[in-house]
CSV table of C-alpha atoms in Angstrom, one decimal:
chain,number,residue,atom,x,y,z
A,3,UNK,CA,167.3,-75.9,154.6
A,4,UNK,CA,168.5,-78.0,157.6
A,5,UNK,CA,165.9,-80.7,158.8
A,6,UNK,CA,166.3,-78.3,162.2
A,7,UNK,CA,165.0,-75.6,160.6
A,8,UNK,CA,162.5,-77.3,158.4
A,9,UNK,CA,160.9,-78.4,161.5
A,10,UNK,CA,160.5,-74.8,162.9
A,11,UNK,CA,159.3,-73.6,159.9
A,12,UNK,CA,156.4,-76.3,159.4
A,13,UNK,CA,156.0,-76.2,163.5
A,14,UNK,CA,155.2,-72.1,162.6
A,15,UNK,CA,152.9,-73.1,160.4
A,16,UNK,CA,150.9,-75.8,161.9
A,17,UNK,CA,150.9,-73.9,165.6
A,18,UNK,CA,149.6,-70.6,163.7
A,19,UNK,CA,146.7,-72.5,161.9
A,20,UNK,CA,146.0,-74.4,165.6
A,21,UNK,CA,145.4,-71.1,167.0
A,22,UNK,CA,143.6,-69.5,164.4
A,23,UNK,CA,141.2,-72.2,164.6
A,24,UNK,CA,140.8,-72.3,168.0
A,25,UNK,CA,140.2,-68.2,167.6
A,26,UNK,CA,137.4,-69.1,165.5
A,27,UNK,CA,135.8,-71.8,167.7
A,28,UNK,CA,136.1,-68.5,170.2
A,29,UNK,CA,134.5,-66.6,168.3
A,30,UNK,CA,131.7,-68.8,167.5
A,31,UNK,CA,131.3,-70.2,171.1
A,32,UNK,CA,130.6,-66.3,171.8
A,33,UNK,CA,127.9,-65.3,169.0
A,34,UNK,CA,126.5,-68.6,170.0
A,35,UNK,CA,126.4,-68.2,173.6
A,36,UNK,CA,127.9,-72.1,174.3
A,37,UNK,CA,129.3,-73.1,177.4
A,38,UNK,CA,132.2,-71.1,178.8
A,39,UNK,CA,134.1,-74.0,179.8
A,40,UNK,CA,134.6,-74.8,175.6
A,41,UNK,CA,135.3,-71.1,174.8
A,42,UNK,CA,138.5,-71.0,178.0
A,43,UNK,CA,139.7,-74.2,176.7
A,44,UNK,CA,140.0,-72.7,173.1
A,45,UNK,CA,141.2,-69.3,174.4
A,46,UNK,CA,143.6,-71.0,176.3
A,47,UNK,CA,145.0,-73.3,172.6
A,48,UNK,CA,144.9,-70.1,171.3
A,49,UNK,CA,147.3,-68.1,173.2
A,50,UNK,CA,149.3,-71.0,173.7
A,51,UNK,CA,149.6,-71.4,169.6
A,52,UNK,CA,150.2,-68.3,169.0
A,53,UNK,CA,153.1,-68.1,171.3
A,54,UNK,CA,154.7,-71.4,169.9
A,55,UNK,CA,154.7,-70.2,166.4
A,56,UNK,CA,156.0,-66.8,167.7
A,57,UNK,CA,158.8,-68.4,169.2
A,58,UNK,CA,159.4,-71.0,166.5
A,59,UNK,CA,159.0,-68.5,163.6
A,60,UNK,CA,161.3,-66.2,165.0
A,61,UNK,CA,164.3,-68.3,165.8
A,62,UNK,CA,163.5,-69.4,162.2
A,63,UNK,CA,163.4,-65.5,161.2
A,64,UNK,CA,166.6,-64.6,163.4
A,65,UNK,CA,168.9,-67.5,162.1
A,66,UNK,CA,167.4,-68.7,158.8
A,67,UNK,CA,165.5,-66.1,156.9
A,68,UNK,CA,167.1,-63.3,157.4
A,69,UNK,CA,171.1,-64.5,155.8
A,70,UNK,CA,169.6,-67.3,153.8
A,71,UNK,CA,166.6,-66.4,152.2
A,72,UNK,CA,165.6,-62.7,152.6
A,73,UNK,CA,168.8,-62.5,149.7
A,74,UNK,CA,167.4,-64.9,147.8
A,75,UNK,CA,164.1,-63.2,147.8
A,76,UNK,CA,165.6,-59.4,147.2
A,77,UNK,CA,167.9,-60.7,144.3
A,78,UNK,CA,164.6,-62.6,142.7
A,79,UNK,CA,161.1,-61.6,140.8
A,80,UNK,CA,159.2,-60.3,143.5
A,81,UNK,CA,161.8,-58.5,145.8
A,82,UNK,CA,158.5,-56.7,147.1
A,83,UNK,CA,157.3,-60.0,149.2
A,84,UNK,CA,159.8,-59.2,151.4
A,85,UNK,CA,160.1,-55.2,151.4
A,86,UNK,CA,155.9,-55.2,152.0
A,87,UNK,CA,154.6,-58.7,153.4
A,88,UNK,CA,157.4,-59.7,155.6
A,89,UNK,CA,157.5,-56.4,157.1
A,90,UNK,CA,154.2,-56.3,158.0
A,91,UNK,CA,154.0,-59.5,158.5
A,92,UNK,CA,156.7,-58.8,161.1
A,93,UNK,CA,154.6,-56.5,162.8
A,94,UNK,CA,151.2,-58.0,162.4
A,95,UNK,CA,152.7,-61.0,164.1
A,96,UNK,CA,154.5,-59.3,167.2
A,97,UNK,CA,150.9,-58.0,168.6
A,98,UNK,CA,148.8,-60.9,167.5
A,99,UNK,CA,150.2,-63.7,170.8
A,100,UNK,CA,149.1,-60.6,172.9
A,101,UNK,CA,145.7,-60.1,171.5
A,102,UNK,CA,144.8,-63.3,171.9
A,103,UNK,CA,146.1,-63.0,175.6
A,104,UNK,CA,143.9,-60.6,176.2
A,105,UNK,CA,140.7,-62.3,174.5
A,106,UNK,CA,141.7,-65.3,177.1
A,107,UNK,CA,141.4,-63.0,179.9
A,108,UNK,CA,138.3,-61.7,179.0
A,109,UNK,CA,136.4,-64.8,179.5
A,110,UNK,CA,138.6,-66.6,181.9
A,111,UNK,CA,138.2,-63.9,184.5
A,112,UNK,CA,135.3,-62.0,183.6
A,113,UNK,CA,132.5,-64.0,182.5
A,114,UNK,CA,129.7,-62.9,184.8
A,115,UNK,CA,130.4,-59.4,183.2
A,116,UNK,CA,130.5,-61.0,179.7
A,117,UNK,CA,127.3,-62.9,180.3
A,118,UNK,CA,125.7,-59.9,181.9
A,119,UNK,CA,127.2,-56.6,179.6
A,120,UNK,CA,126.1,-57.2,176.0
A,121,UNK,CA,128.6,-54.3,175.3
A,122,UNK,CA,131.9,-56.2,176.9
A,123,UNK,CA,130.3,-59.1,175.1
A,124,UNK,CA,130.3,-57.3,171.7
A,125,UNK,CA,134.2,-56.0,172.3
A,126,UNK,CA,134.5,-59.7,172.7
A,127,UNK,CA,133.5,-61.0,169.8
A,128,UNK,CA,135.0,-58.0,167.6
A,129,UNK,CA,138.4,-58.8,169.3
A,130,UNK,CA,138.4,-62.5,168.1
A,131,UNK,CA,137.1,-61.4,164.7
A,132,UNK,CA,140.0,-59.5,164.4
A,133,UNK,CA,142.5,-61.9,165.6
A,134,UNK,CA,141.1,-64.4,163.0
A,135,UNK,CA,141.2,-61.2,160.4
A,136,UNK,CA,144.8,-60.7,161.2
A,137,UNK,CA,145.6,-64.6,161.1
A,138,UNK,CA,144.0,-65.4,158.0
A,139,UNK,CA,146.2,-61.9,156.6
A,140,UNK,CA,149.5,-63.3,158.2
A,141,UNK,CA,148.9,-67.0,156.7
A,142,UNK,CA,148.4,-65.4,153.0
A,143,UNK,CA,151.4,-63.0,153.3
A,144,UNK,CA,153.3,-65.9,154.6
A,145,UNK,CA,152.3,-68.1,151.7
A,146,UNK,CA,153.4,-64.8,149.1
A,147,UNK,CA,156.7,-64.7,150.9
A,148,UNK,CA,157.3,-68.5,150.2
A,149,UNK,CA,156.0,-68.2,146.8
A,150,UNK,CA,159.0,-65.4,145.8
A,151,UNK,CA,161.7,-67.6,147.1
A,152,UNK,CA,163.9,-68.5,143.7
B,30,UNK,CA,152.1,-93.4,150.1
B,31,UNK,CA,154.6,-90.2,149.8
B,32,UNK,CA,153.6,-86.3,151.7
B,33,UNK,CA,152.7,-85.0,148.5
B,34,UNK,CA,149.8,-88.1,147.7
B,35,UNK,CA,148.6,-87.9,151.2
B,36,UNK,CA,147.9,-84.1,150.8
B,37,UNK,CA,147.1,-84.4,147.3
B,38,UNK,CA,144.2,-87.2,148.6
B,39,UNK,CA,143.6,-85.0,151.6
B,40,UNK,CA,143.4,-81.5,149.3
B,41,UNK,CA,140.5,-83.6,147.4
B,42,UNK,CA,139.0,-85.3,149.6
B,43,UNK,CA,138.3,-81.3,151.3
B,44,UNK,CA,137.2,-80.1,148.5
B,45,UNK,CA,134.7,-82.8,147.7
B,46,UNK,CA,133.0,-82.7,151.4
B,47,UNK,CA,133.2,-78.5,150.7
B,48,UNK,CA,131.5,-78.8,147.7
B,49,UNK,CA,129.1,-81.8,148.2
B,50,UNK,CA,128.4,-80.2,151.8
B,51,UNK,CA,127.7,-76.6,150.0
B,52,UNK,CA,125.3,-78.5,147.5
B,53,UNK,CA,123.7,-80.6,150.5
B,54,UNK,CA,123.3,-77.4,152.4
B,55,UNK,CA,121.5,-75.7,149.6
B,56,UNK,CA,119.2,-78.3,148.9
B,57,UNK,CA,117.9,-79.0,152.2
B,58,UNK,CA,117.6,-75.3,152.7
B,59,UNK,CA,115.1,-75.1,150.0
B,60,UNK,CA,113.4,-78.4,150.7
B,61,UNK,CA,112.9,-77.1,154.2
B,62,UNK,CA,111.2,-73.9,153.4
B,63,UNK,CA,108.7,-75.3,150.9
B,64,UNK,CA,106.1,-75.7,153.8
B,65,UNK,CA,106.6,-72.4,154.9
B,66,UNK,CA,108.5,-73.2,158.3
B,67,UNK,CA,111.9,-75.1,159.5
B,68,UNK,CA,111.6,-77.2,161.8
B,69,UNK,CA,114.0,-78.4,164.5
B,70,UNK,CA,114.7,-81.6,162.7
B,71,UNK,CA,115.1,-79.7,159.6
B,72,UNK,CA,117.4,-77.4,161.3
B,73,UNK,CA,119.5,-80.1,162.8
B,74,UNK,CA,120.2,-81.4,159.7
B,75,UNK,CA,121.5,-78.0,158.5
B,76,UNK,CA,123.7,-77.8,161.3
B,77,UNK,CA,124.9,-81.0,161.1
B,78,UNK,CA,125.9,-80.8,157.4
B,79,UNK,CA,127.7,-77.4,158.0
B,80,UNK,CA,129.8,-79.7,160.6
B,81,UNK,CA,130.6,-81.9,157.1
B,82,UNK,CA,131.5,-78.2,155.1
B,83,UNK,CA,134.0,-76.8,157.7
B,84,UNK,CA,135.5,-80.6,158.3
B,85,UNK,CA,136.1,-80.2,154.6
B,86,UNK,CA,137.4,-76.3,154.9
B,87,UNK,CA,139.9,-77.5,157.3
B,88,UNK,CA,141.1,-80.3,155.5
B,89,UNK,CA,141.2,-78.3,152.5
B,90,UNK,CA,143.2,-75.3,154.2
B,91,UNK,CA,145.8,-77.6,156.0
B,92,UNK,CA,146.1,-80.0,153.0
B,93,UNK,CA,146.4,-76.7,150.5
B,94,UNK,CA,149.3,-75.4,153.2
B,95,UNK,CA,151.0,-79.0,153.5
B,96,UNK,CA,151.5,-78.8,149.6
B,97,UNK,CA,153.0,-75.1,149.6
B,98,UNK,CA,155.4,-76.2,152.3
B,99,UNK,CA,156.4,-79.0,150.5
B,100,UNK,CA,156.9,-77.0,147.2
B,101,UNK,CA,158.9,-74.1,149.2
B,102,UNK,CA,161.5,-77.1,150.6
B,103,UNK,CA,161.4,-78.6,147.2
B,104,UNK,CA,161.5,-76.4,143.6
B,105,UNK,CA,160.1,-73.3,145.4
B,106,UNK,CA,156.5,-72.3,144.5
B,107,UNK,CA,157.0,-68.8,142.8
B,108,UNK,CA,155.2,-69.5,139.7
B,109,UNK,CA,152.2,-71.0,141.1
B,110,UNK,CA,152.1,-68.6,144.1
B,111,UNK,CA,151.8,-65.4,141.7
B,112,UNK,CA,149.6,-66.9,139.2
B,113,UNK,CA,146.3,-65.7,138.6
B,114,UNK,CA,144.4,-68.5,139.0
B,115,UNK,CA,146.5,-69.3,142.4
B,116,UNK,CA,145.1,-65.5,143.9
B,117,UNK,CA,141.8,-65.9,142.6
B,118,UNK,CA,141.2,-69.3,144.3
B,119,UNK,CA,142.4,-67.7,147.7
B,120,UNK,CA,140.6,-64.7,147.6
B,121,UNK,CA,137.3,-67.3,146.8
B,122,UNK,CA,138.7,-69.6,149.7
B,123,UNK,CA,138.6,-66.2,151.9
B,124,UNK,CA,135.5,-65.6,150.6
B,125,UNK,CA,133.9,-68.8,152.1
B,126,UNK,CA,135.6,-68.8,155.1
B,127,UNK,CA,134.3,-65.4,156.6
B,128,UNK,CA,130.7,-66.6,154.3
B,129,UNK,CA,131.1,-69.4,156.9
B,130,UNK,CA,131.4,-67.0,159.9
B,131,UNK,CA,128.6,-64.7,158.4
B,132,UNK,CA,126.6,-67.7,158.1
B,133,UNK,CA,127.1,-68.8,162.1
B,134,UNK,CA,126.7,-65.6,163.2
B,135,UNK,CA,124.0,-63.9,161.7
B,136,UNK,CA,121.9,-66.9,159.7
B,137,UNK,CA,122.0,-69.8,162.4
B,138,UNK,CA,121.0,-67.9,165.1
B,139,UNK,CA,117.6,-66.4,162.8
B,140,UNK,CA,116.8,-70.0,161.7
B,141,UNK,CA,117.0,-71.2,165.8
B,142,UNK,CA,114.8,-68.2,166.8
B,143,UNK,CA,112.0,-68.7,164.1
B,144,UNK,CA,111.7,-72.6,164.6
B,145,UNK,CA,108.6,-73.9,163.6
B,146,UNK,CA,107.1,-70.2,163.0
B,147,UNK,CA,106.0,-68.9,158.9
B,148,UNK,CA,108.9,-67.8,157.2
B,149,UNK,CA,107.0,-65.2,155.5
B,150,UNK,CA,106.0,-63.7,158.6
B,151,UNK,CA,107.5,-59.8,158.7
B,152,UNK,CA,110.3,-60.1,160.7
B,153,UNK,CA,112.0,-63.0,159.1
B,154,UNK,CA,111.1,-62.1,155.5
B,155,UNK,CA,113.0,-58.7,156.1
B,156,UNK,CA,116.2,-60.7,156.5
B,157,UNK,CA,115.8,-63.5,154.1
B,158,UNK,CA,118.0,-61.8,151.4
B,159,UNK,CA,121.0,-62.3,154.4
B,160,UNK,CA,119.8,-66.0,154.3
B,161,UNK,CA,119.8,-66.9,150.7
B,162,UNK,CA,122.8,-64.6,149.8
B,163,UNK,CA,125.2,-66.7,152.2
B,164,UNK,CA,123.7,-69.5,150.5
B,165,UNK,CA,124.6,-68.1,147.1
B,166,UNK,CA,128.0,-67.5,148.0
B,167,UNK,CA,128.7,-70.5,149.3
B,168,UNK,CA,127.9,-72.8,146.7
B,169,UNK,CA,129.1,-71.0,143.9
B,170,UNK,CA,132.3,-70.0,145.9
B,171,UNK,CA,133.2,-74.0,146.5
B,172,UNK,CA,132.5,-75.0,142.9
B,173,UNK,CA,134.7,-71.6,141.6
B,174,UNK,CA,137.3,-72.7,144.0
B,175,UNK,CA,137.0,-76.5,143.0
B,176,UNK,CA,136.8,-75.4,139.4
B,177,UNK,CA,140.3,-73.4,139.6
B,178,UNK,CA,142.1,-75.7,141.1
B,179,UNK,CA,141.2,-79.0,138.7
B,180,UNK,CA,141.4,-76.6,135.7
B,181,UNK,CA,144.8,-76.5,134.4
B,182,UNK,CA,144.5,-75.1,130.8
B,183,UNK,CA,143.2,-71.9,132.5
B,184,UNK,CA,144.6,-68.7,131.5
B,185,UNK,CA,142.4,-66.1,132.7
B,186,UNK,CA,143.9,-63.3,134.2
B,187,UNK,CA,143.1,-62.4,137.9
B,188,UNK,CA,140.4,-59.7,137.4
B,189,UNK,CA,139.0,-61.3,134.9
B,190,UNK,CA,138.3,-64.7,137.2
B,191,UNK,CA,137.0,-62.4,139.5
B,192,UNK,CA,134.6,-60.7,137.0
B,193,UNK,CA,133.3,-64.1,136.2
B,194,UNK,CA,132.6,-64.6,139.8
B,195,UNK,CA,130.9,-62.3,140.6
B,196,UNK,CA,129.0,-62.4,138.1
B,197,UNK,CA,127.9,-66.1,138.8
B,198,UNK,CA,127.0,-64.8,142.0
B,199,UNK,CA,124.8,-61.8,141.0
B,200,UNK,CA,122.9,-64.6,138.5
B,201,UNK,CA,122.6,-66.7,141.6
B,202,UNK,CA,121.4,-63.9,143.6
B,203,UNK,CA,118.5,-63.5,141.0
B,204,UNK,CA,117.7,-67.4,141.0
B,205,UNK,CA,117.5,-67.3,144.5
B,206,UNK,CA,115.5,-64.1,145.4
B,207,UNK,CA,112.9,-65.8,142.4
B,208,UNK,CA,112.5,-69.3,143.9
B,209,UNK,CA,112.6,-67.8,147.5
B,210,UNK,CA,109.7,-65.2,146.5
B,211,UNK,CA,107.9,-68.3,144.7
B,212,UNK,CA,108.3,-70.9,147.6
B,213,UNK,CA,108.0,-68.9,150.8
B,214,UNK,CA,105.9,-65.5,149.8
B,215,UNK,CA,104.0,-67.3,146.9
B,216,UNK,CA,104.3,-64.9,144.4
């Protein structure tokens, strides 16, 4: 693997876990009703993560994985890593940027409503629970699909 | 110092604030209930040692990744990947991250509402099973998951390790509900 490409791959990593984490410091700045300013901030890391590992995982998918190392994968032990994870993976990871946009919507433009509707609140916090569920999926299935490379 | 020895150091040094904070956490639990109430001292202390455990979760986790990346550019990482004790030790890491959660979500905001108030009073004693559970799965989860990964001779298959665990946290269950029914309900 080129050192170009190396870099893309660990800059996937490291940008998915930032954002993961700043999901669940979301997440908890809403069950925990902090300060609004802290919960934008970490919205705002969050989208922005997500859409840097996007990017950087997919010029990595587009020019790397795909001729170099889906083969290598199909031809090993577990050919499965990349007929079920990556494939999912794949699609997991397409809507996951744009649910965290919308979770940074929700309480950069309506916080009165979330302060006041305990309901809009609640869709809230389930949205960033499931981003983090999704994540913490993606990250596992991504450490599989390394794992079968030969 | 090499990548691999930092995240080797940095893989330890998370476990050891995951597993020293989950012991910590436990203990001052159960020290702060013996006089029926928390206070807000005692409950600052809580939350400032479950600062220490996810410090040490995210050390632990990025550390953990760190070494996987290295292995994937190096030798590859098949064998350890699919290993048993590899799966078991992230479905016990998953475990005690969304423990973690459960714990901010439903167990904080209980203690922070019943400050200074008897434990045993009917509202709180109705939920104390969440409280001590999360407890129960946290400790036992970060010494499983510190236990897997030091022990190399291990050959256990996956559903076995699981068994085990489990079981270690039904008999912590037990251990808990009895001390918690001795110290707080006095019975």
């Amino acid at each position: 693997m080129t050192p170009l490409f190396q870099n893309f791959l660990l800059g996937h990593i490291l940008f998915g876990l930032l954002a993961t984490v700043s999901s669940v410091m979301v997440f908890l700045g809403l069950v925990k009703n902090a300060g609004f300013q802290k919960i934008r901030i970490n919205s705002l890391v969050g989208v922005l993560g997500f859409f840097i590992s996007w990017i950087l995982g997919g010029y990595y998918y587009v020019n790397f994985y795909g001729q170099q190392v889906k083969p290598a994968i199909k031809s090993g032990n577990y050919p499965w890593a990349h007929g079920i994870f990556m494939e999912t993976k794949e699609h997991i990871f397409l809507f996951l940027p744009f649910l965290s946009l919308v979770l940074a919507l929700l309480v950069w433009f309506l916080k009165n409503e979330v302060n006041k509707n305990s309901r809009l609140k609640k869709a809230g916090i389930f949205l960033a629970f499931m981003i983090i569920v999704l994540a913490v999926s993606v990250t596992f299935m991504g450490m599989l699909i390394s794992g079968a490379v030969k | 110092m090499d990548w691999y020895s930092v995240l080797v150091s940095g893989h330890i040094i998370g476990t050891a604030l995951g597993v020293g904070g989950a012991t910590i956490s436990d203990y001052l639990f159960f020290k702060s209930v013996k006089d029926g109430k928390i206070t807000a001292g005692e409950f600052s202390f809580l939350k400032a040692v479950s600062k220490v455990l996810w410090l040490g979760f995210l050390i632990l986790v990025f550390s953990g990744l760190g070494l996987l990346f290295l292995w994937r550019l190096n030798a590859g990482a098949g064998e350890l990947v699919f290993s048993s004790k590899f799966l078991a030790k992230m479905t016990v890491v998953s475990i005690i991250f969304f423990n973690g959660l459960l714990m901010h979500w439903k167990v904080f905001p209980l203690f922070e509402a019943g400050l200074n108030k008897p434990l045993n009073s009917e509202g709180f004693s109705k939920k104390i099973p969440l409280v001590y559970s999360t407890g129960v799965i946290s400790i036992v989860s970060w010494y499983s998951a510190m236990l897997l990964g030091s022990w190399r001779e291990m050959r256990f298959s996956y559903p076995v390790i699981m068994i085990f665990y489990v079981f270690l946290i039904l008999a912590g269950l037990v251990m808990a509900r009895f001390v918690v029914r001795k110290i707080i309900f006095k019975k």
